Short mmCIF file of C-alpha atoms in Angstrom, two decimals:
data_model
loop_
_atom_site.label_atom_id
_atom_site.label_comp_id
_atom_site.label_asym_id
_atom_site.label_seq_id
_atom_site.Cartn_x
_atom_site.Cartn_y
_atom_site.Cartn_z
CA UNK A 1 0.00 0.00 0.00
CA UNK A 2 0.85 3.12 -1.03
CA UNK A 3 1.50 4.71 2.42
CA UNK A 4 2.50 9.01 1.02
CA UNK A 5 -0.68 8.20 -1.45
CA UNK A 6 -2.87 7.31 1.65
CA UNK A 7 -2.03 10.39 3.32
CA UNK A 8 -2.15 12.91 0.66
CA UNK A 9 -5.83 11.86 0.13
CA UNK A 10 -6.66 12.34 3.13
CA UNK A 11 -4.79 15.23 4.06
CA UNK A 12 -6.96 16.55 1.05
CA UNK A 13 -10.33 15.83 2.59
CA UNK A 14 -9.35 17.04 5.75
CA UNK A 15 -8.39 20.62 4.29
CA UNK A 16 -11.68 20.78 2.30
CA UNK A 17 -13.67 19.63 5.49
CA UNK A 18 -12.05 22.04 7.93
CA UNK A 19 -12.53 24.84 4.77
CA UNK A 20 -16.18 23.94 4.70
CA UNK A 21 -16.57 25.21 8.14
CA UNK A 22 -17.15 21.94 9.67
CA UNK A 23 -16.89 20.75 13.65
CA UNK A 24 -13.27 19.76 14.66
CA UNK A 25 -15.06 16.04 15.70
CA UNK A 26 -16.03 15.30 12.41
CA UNK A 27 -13.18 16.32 10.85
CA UNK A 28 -11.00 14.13 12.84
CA UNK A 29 -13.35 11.07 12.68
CA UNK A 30 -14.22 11.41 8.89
CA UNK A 31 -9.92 11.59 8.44
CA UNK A 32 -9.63 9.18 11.26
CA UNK A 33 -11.87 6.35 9.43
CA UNK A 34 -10.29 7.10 6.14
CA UNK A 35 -7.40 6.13 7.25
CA UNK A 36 -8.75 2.53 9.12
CA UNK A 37 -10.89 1.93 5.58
CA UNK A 38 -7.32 1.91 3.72
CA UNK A 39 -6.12 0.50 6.61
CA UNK A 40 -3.31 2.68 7.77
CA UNK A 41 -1.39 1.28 10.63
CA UNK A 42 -0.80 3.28 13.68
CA UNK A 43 -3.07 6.39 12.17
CA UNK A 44 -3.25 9.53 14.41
CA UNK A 45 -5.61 12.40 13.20
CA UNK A 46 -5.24 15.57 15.24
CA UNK A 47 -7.18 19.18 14.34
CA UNK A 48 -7.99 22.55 16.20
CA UNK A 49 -9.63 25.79 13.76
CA UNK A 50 -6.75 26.78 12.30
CA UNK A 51 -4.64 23.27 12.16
CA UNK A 52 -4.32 19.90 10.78
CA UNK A 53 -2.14 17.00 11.77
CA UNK A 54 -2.22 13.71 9.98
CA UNK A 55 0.17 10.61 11.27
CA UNK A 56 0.98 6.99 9.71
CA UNK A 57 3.00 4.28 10.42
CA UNK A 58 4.50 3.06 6.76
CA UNK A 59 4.46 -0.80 6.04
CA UNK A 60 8.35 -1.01 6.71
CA UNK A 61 7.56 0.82 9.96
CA UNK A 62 8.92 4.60 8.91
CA UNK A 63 6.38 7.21 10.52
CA UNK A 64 5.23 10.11 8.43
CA UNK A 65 3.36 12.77 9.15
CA UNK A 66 1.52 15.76 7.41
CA UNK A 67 0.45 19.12 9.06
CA UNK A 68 -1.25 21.96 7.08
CA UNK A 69 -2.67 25.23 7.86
CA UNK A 70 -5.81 26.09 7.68
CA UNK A 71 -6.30 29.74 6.06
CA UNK A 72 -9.22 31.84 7.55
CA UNK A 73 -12.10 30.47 5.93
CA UNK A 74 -16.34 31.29 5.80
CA UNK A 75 -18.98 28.25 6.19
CA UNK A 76 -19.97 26.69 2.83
CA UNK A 77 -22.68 24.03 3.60
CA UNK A 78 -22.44 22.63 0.06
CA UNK A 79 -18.47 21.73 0.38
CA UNK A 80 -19.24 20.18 3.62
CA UNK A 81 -22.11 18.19 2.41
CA UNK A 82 -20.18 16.60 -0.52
CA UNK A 83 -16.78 16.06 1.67
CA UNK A 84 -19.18 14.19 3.92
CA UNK A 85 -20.50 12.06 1.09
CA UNK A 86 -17.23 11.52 -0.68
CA UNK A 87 -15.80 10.51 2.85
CA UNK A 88 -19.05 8.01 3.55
CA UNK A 89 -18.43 6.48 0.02
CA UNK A 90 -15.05 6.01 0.25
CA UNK A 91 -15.11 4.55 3.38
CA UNK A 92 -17.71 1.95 1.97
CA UNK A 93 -15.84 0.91 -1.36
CA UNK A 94 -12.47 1.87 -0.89
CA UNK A 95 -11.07 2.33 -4.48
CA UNK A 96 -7.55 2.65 -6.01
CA UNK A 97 -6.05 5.58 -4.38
CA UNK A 98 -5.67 7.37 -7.63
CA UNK A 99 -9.18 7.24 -8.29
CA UNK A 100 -9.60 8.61 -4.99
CA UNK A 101 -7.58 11.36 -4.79
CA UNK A 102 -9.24 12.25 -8.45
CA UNK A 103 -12.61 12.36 -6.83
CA UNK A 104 -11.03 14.67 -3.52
CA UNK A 105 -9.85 16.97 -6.37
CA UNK A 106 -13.37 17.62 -8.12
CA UNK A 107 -14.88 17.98 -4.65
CA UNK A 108 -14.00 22.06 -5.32
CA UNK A 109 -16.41 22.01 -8.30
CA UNK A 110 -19.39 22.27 -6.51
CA UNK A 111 -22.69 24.58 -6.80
CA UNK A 112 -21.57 27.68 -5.39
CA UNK A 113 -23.76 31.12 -5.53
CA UNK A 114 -23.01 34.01 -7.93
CA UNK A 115 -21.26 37.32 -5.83
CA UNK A 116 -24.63 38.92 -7.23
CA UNK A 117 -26.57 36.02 -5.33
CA UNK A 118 -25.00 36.23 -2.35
CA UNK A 119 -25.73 40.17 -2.05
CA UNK A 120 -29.06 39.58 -2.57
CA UNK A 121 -28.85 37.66 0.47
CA UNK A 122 -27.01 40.54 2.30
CA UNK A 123 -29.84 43.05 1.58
CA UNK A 124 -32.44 40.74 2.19
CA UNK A 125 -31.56 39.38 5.45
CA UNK A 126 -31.57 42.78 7.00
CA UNK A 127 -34.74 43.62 5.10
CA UNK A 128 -36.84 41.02 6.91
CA UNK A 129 -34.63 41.46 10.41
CA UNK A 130 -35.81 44.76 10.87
CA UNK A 131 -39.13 44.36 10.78
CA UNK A 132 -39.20 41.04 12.81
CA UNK A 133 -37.73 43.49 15.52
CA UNK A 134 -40.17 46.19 15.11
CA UNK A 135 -39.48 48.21 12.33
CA UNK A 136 -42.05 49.94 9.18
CA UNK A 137 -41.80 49.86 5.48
CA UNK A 138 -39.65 52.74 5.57
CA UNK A 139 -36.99 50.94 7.85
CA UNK A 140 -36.79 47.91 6.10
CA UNK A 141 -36.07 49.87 3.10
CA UNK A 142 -33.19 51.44 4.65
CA UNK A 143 -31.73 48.60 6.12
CA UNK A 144 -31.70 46.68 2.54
CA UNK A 145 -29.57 49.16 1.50
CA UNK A 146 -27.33 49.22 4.31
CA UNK A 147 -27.39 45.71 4.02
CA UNK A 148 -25.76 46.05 0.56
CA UNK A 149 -23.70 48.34 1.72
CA UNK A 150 -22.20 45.87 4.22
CA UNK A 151 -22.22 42.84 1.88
CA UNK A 152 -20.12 44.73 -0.96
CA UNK A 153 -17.45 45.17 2.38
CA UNK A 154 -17.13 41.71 3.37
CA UNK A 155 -17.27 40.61 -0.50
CA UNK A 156 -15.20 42.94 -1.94
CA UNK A 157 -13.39 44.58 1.18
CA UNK A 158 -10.34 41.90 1.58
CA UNK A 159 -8.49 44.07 -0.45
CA UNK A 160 -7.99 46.77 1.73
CA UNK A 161 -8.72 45.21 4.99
CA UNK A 162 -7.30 41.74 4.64
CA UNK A 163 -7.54 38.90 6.20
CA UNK A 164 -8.18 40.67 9.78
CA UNK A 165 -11.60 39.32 10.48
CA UNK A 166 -11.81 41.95 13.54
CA UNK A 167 -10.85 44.44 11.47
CA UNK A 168 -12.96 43.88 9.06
CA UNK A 169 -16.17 43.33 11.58
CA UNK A 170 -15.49 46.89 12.81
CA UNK A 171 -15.69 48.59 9.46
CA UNK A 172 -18.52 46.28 8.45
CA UNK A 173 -20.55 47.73 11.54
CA UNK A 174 -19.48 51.33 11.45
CA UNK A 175 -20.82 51.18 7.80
CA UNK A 176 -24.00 49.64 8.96
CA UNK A 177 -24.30 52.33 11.48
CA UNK A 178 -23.64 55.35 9.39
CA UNK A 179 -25.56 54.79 6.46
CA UNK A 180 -28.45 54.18 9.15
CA UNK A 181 -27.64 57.44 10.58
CA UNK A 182 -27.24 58.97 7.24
CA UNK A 183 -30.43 57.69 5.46
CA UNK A 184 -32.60 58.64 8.94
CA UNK A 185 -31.14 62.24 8.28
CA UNK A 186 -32.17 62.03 4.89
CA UNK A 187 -35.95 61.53 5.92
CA UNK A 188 -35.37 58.13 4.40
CA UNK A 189 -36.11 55.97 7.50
CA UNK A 190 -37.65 56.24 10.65
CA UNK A 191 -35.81 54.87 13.50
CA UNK A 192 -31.97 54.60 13.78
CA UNK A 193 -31.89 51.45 16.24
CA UNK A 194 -33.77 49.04 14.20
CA UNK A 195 -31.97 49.79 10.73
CA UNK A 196 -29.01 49.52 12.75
CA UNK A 197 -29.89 46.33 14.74
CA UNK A 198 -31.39 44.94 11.56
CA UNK A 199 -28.24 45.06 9.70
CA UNK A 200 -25.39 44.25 12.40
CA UNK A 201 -27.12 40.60 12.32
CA UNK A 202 -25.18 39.80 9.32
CA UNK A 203 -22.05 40.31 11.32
CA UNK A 204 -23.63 38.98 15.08
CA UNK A 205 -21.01 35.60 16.22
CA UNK A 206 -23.99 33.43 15.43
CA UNK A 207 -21.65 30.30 13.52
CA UNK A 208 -18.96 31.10 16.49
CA UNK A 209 -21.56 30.79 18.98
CA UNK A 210 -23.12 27.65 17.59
CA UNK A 211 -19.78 26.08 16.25
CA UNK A 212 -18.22 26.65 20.09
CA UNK A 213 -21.17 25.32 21.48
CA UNK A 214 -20.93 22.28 18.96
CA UNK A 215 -17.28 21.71 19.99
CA UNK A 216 -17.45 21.68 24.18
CA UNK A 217 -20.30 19.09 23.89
CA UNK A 218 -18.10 17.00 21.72
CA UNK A 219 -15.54 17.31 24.48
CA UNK A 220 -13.15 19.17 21.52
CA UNK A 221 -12.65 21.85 24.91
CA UNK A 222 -9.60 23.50 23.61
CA UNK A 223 -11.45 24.25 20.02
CA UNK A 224 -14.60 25.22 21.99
CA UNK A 225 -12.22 28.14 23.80
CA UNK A 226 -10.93 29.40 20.82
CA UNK A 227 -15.00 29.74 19.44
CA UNK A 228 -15.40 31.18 22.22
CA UNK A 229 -13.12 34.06 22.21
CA UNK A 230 -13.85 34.42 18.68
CA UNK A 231 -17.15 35.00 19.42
CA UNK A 232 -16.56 37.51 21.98
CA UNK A 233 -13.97 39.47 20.33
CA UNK A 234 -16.80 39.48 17.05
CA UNK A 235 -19.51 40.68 19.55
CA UNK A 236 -16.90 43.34 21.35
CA UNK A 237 -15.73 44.47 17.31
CA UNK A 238 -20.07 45.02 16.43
CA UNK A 239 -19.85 47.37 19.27
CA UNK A 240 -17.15 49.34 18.65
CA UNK A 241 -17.65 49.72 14.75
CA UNK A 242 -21.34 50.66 15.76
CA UNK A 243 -19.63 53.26 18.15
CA UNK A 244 -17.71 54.84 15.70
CA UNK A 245 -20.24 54.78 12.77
CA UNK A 246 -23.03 56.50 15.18
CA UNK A 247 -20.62 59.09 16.39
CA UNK A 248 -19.35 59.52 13.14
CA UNK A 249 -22.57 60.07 11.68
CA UNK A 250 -24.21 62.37 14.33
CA UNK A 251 -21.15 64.60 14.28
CA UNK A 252 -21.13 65.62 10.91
CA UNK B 20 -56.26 38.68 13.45
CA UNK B 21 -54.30 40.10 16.11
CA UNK B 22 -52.42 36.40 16.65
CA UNK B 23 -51.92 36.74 12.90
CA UNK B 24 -50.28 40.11 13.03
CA UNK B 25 -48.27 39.99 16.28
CA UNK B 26 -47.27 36.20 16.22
CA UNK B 27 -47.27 34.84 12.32
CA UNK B 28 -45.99 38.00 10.64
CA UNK B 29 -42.55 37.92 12.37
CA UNK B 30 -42.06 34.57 12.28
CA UNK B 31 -43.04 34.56 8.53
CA UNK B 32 -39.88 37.41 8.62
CA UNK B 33 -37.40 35.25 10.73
CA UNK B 34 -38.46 32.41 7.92
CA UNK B 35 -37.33 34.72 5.15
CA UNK B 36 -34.30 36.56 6.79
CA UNK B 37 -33.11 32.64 7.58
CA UNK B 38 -33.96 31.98 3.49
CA UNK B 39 -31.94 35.06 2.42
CA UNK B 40 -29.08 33.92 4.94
CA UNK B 41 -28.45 30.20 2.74
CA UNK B 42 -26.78 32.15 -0.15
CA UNK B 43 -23.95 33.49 2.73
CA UNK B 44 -24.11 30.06 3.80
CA UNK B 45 -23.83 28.28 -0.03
CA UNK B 46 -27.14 26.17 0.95
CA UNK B 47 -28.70 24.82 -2.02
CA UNK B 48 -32.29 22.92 -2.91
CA UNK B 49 -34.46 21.41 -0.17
CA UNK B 50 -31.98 23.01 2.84
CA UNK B 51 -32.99 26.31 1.92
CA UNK B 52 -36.66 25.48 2.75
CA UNK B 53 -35.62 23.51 5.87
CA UNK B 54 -33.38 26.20 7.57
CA UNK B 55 -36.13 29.16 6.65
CA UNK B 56 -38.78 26.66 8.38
CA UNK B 57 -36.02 26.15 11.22
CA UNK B 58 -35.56 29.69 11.62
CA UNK B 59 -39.64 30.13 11.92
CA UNK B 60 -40.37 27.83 14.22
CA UNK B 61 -37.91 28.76 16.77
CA UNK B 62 -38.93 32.17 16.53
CA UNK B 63 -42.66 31.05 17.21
CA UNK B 64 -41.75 29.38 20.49
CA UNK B 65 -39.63 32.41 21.39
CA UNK B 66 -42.88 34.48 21.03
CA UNK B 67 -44.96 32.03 22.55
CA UNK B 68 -42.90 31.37 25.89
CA UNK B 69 -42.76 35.42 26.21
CA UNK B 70 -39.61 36.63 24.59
CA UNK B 71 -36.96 36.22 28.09
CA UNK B 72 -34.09 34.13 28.47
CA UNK B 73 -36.02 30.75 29.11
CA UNK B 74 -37.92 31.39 25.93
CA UNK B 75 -35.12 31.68 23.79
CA UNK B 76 -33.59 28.27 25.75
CA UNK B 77 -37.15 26.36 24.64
CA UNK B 78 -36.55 28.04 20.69
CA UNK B 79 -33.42 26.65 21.02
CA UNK B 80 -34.75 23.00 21.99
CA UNK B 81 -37.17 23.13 19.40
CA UNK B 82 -34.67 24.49 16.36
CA UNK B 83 -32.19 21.36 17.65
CA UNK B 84 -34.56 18.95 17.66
CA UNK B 85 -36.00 19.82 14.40
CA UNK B 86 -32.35 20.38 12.66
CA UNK B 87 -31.41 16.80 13.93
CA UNK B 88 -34.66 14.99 12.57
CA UNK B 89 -34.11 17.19 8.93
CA UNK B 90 -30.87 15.59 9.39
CA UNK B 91 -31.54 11.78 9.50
CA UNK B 92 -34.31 12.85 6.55
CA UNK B 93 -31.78 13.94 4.72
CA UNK B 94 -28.77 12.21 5.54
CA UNK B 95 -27.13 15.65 5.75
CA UNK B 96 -24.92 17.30 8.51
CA UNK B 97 -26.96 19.25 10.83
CA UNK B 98 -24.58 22.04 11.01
CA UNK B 99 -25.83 23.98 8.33
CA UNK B 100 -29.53 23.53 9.41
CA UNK B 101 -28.60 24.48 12.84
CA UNK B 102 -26.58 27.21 12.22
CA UNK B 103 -28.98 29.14 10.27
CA UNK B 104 -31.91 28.94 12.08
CA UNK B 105 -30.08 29.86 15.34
CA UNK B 106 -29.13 33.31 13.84
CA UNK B 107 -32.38 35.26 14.91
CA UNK B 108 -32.20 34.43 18.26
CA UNK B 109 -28.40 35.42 18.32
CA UNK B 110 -28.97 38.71 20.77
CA UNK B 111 -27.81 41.67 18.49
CA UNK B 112 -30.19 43.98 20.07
CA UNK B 113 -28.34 43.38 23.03
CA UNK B 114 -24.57 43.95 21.48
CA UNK B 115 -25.92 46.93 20.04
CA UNK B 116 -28.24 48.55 23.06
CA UNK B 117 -25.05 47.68 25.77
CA UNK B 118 -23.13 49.38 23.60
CA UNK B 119 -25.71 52.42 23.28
CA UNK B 120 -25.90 52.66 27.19
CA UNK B 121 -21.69 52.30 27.76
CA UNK B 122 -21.14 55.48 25.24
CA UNK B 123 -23.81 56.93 26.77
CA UNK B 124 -22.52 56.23 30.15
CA UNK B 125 -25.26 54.67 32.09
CA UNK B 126 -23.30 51.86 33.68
CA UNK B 127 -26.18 49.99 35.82
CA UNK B 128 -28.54 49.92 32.28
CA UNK B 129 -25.03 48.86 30.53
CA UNK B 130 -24.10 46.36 32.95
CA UNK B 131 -27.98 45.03 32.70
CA UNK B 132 -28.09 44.84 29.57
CA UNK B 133 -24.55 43.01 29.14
CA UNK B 134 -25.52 40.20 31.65
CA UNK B 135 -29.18 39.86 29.47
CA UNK B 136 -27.21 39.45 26.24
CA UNK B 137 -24.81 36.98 27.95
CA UNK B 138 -27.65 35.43 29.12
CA UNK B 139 -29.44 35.05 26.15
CA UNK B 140 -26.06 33.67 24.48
CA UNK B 141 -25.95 30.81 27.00
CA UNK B 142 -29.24 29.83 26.66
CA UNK B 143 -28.86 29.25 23.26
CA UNK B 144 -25.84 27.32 23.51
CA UNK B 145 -27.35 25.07 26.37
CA UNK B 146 -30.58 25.16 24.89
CA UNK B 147 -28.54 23.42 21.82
CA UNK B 148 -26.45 21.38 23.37
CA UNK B 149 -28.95 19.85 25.79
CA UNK B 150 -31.33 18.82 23.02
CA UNK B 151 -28.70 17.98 20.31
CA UNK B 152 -27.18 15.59 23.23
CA UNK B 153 -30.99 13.85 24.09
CA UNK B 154 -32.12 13.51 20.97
CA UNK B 155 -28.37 11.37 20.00
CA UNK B 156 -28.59 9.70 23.13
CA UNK B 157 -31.98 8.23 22.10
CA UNK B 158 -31.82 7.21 18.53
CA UNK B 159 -28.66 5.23 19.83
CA UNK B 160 -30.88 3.90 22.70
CA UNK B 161 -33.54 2.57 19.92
CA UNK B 162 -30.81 1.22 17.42
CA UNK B 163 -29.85 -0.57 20.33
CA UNK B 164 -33.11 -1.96 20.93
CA UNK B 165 -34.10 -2.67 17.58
CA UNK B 166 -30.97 -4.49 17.17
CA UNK B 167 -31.31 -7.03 20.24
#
């Protein structure tokens, strides 16, 4: 058996899993079975957010090991779905490794939304948020465009902001705020909080929330803390970009 | 009428604010239908229990259990499900208002509403994690049954 092959493959499934945005359990357990379906001696699968450690024992008893980094990444259902398939069939033929690692590699051409799809989904979102918490007509109007406003920053905005998801969660908020402000001044909308509320639940730590919640119960503690935090510091970056983008707007 | 207006209306809302979240979320075919129902019903127990903390710990319940029965329907991951309808019970009102009242420097409102948005928060996540964990615990139970 081809032991580098083995691991390569799944080294490959475990990226695109932990890319999908999935819970460090089943990333380690899809790997981990992987591994026992091709049976890999000796095979150690180890993973926390931004990590990924895979370990064999080769037939003639030389250990090898691969570790990759995991970029900052969304949450894209669809990937995850298919890697989850792909793993589940895998694990229940088991065919030539080439053939394998051929089907890991299409696993990228999946469905995936157009940029002008998923800002529909930014304006909208806000749009029905606003008046679930008590906003008119004239409010949800305002808050789909702010809505757009913010989606074109977190689409478009790595550019200039990077990779620094705080960063980018305070400008995303200060622009939700101010164009609240703004369009209020304009006689556009109605009340400030709402638009504002409405729209800052596209960048509220729901996924950290859930995901750290997702990870303590599967006893993945360490992963669970770093949720955590992450969830925090998103909630504690809302606030202050909202700060700034109020204060901005009522000064000038 | 007035059940129709001040109960179905928003949840109809949460529904379609959940729907509009799957693109974000790259959700595709039946999901999209499954987290905007998700995201409905746990908004109508949230009404119905009277909008506090416990309320949003029942929603919770109810958006697990649901999630984890699409789940086996589908022979999906529940993540997705889950995470979606979660989102309009995540407490951004209360991010935003604790932030209002610590600019504005009324510290026992700001301190009040930090400990309802924590709160909140946790219920959710124990809400979740409670009825994920039962409803697991169970099906194994019954596989286990079936199988002796």
């Amino acid at each position: 058996m081809n032991c580098d092959a083995l691991l390569n493959l799944a080294m490959e499934i475990g990226c695109q899993l932990m890319r999908s945005g999935a819970e460090i359990y089943r990333v380690e357990e899809s790997v981990y079975r992987l591994l026992q379906a091709y049976g890999g001696e000796d095979a150690q699968v180890f993973a926390i957010p931004s990590c990924l450690i895979v370990s064999l024992r080769a037939s003639d008893g030389h250990p090898v090991t691969r570790m990759r980094r995991i970029p900052p990444h969304g949450t894209d259902i669809e990937l995850l779905e298919r890697c989850n398939e792909l793993c589940r069939t895998l694990c229940r033929t088991v065919p030539p490794l080439e053939q394998a690692q051929e089907q890991a590699q299409r696993l990228t051409e999946r469905r995936v939304y157009r940029p002008a799809q998923i800002l529909l989904g930014y304006a909208l979102a806000p749009a029905f948020f606003t008046p679930l918490f008590g906003g008119g007509v004239r409010d949800a109007l305002c808050a789909l465009l702010c809505g757009l406003a913010v989606g074109v920053c977190l689409l478009y905005g790595s550019r200039w902001l990077g990779n620094n998801s705080l960063l980018r969660t305070v400008v995303c908020s200060a622009v939700a705020a101010l164009g609240s402000v703004v369009l209020v001044r304009m006689g556009v909308g109605v009340s400030v909080d709402l638009i504002t509320i409405g729209v800052l639940m596209l960048l509220v730590p729901g996924v950290a929330l859930t995901n750290a919640m997702w990870e303590i119960m599967a006893g993945d503690v360490y992963s669970g803390m770093s949720r955590t935090t992450e969830a925090i510091l998103t909630a504690a970056g809302i606030a202050l970009g909202a700060a700034l983008g109020l204060w901005a707007g009522q000064t000038f | 009428m007035e059940f129709i207006m001040q109960t179905l209306l928003p949840c109809l809302y949460a529904g379609a604010a959940c729907v509009a979240f799957t693109f974000v979320f790259n959700i595709h075919g039946w999901g999209k239908l499954i987290c905007g129902a998700g995201g409905a019903l746990g908004w109508l127990v949230y009404l119905l229990c009277g909008q506090s903390i416990p309320a949003a710990f029942l929603a919770a319940v109810s958006i697990s259990l649901f999630s984890e029965v699409m789940a086996r329907v589908r022979r999906c991951p529940v993540t997705g499900y889950l995470l979606v309808a979660l989102l309009p019970l995540v407490p951004g009102g209360g991010i935003y208002y604790a932030m209002r009242y610590c600019v504005a420097g009324e510290t026992q409102a700001f301190l009040d509403m930090l400990l309802h948005t924590l709160g909140m928060a946790a219920a959710l996540a124990a809400g979740g994690i409670l009825a994920s964990s039962a409803f697991r615990g169970a099906l194994l139970h019954l596989r286990r049954m079936r199988r002796s």
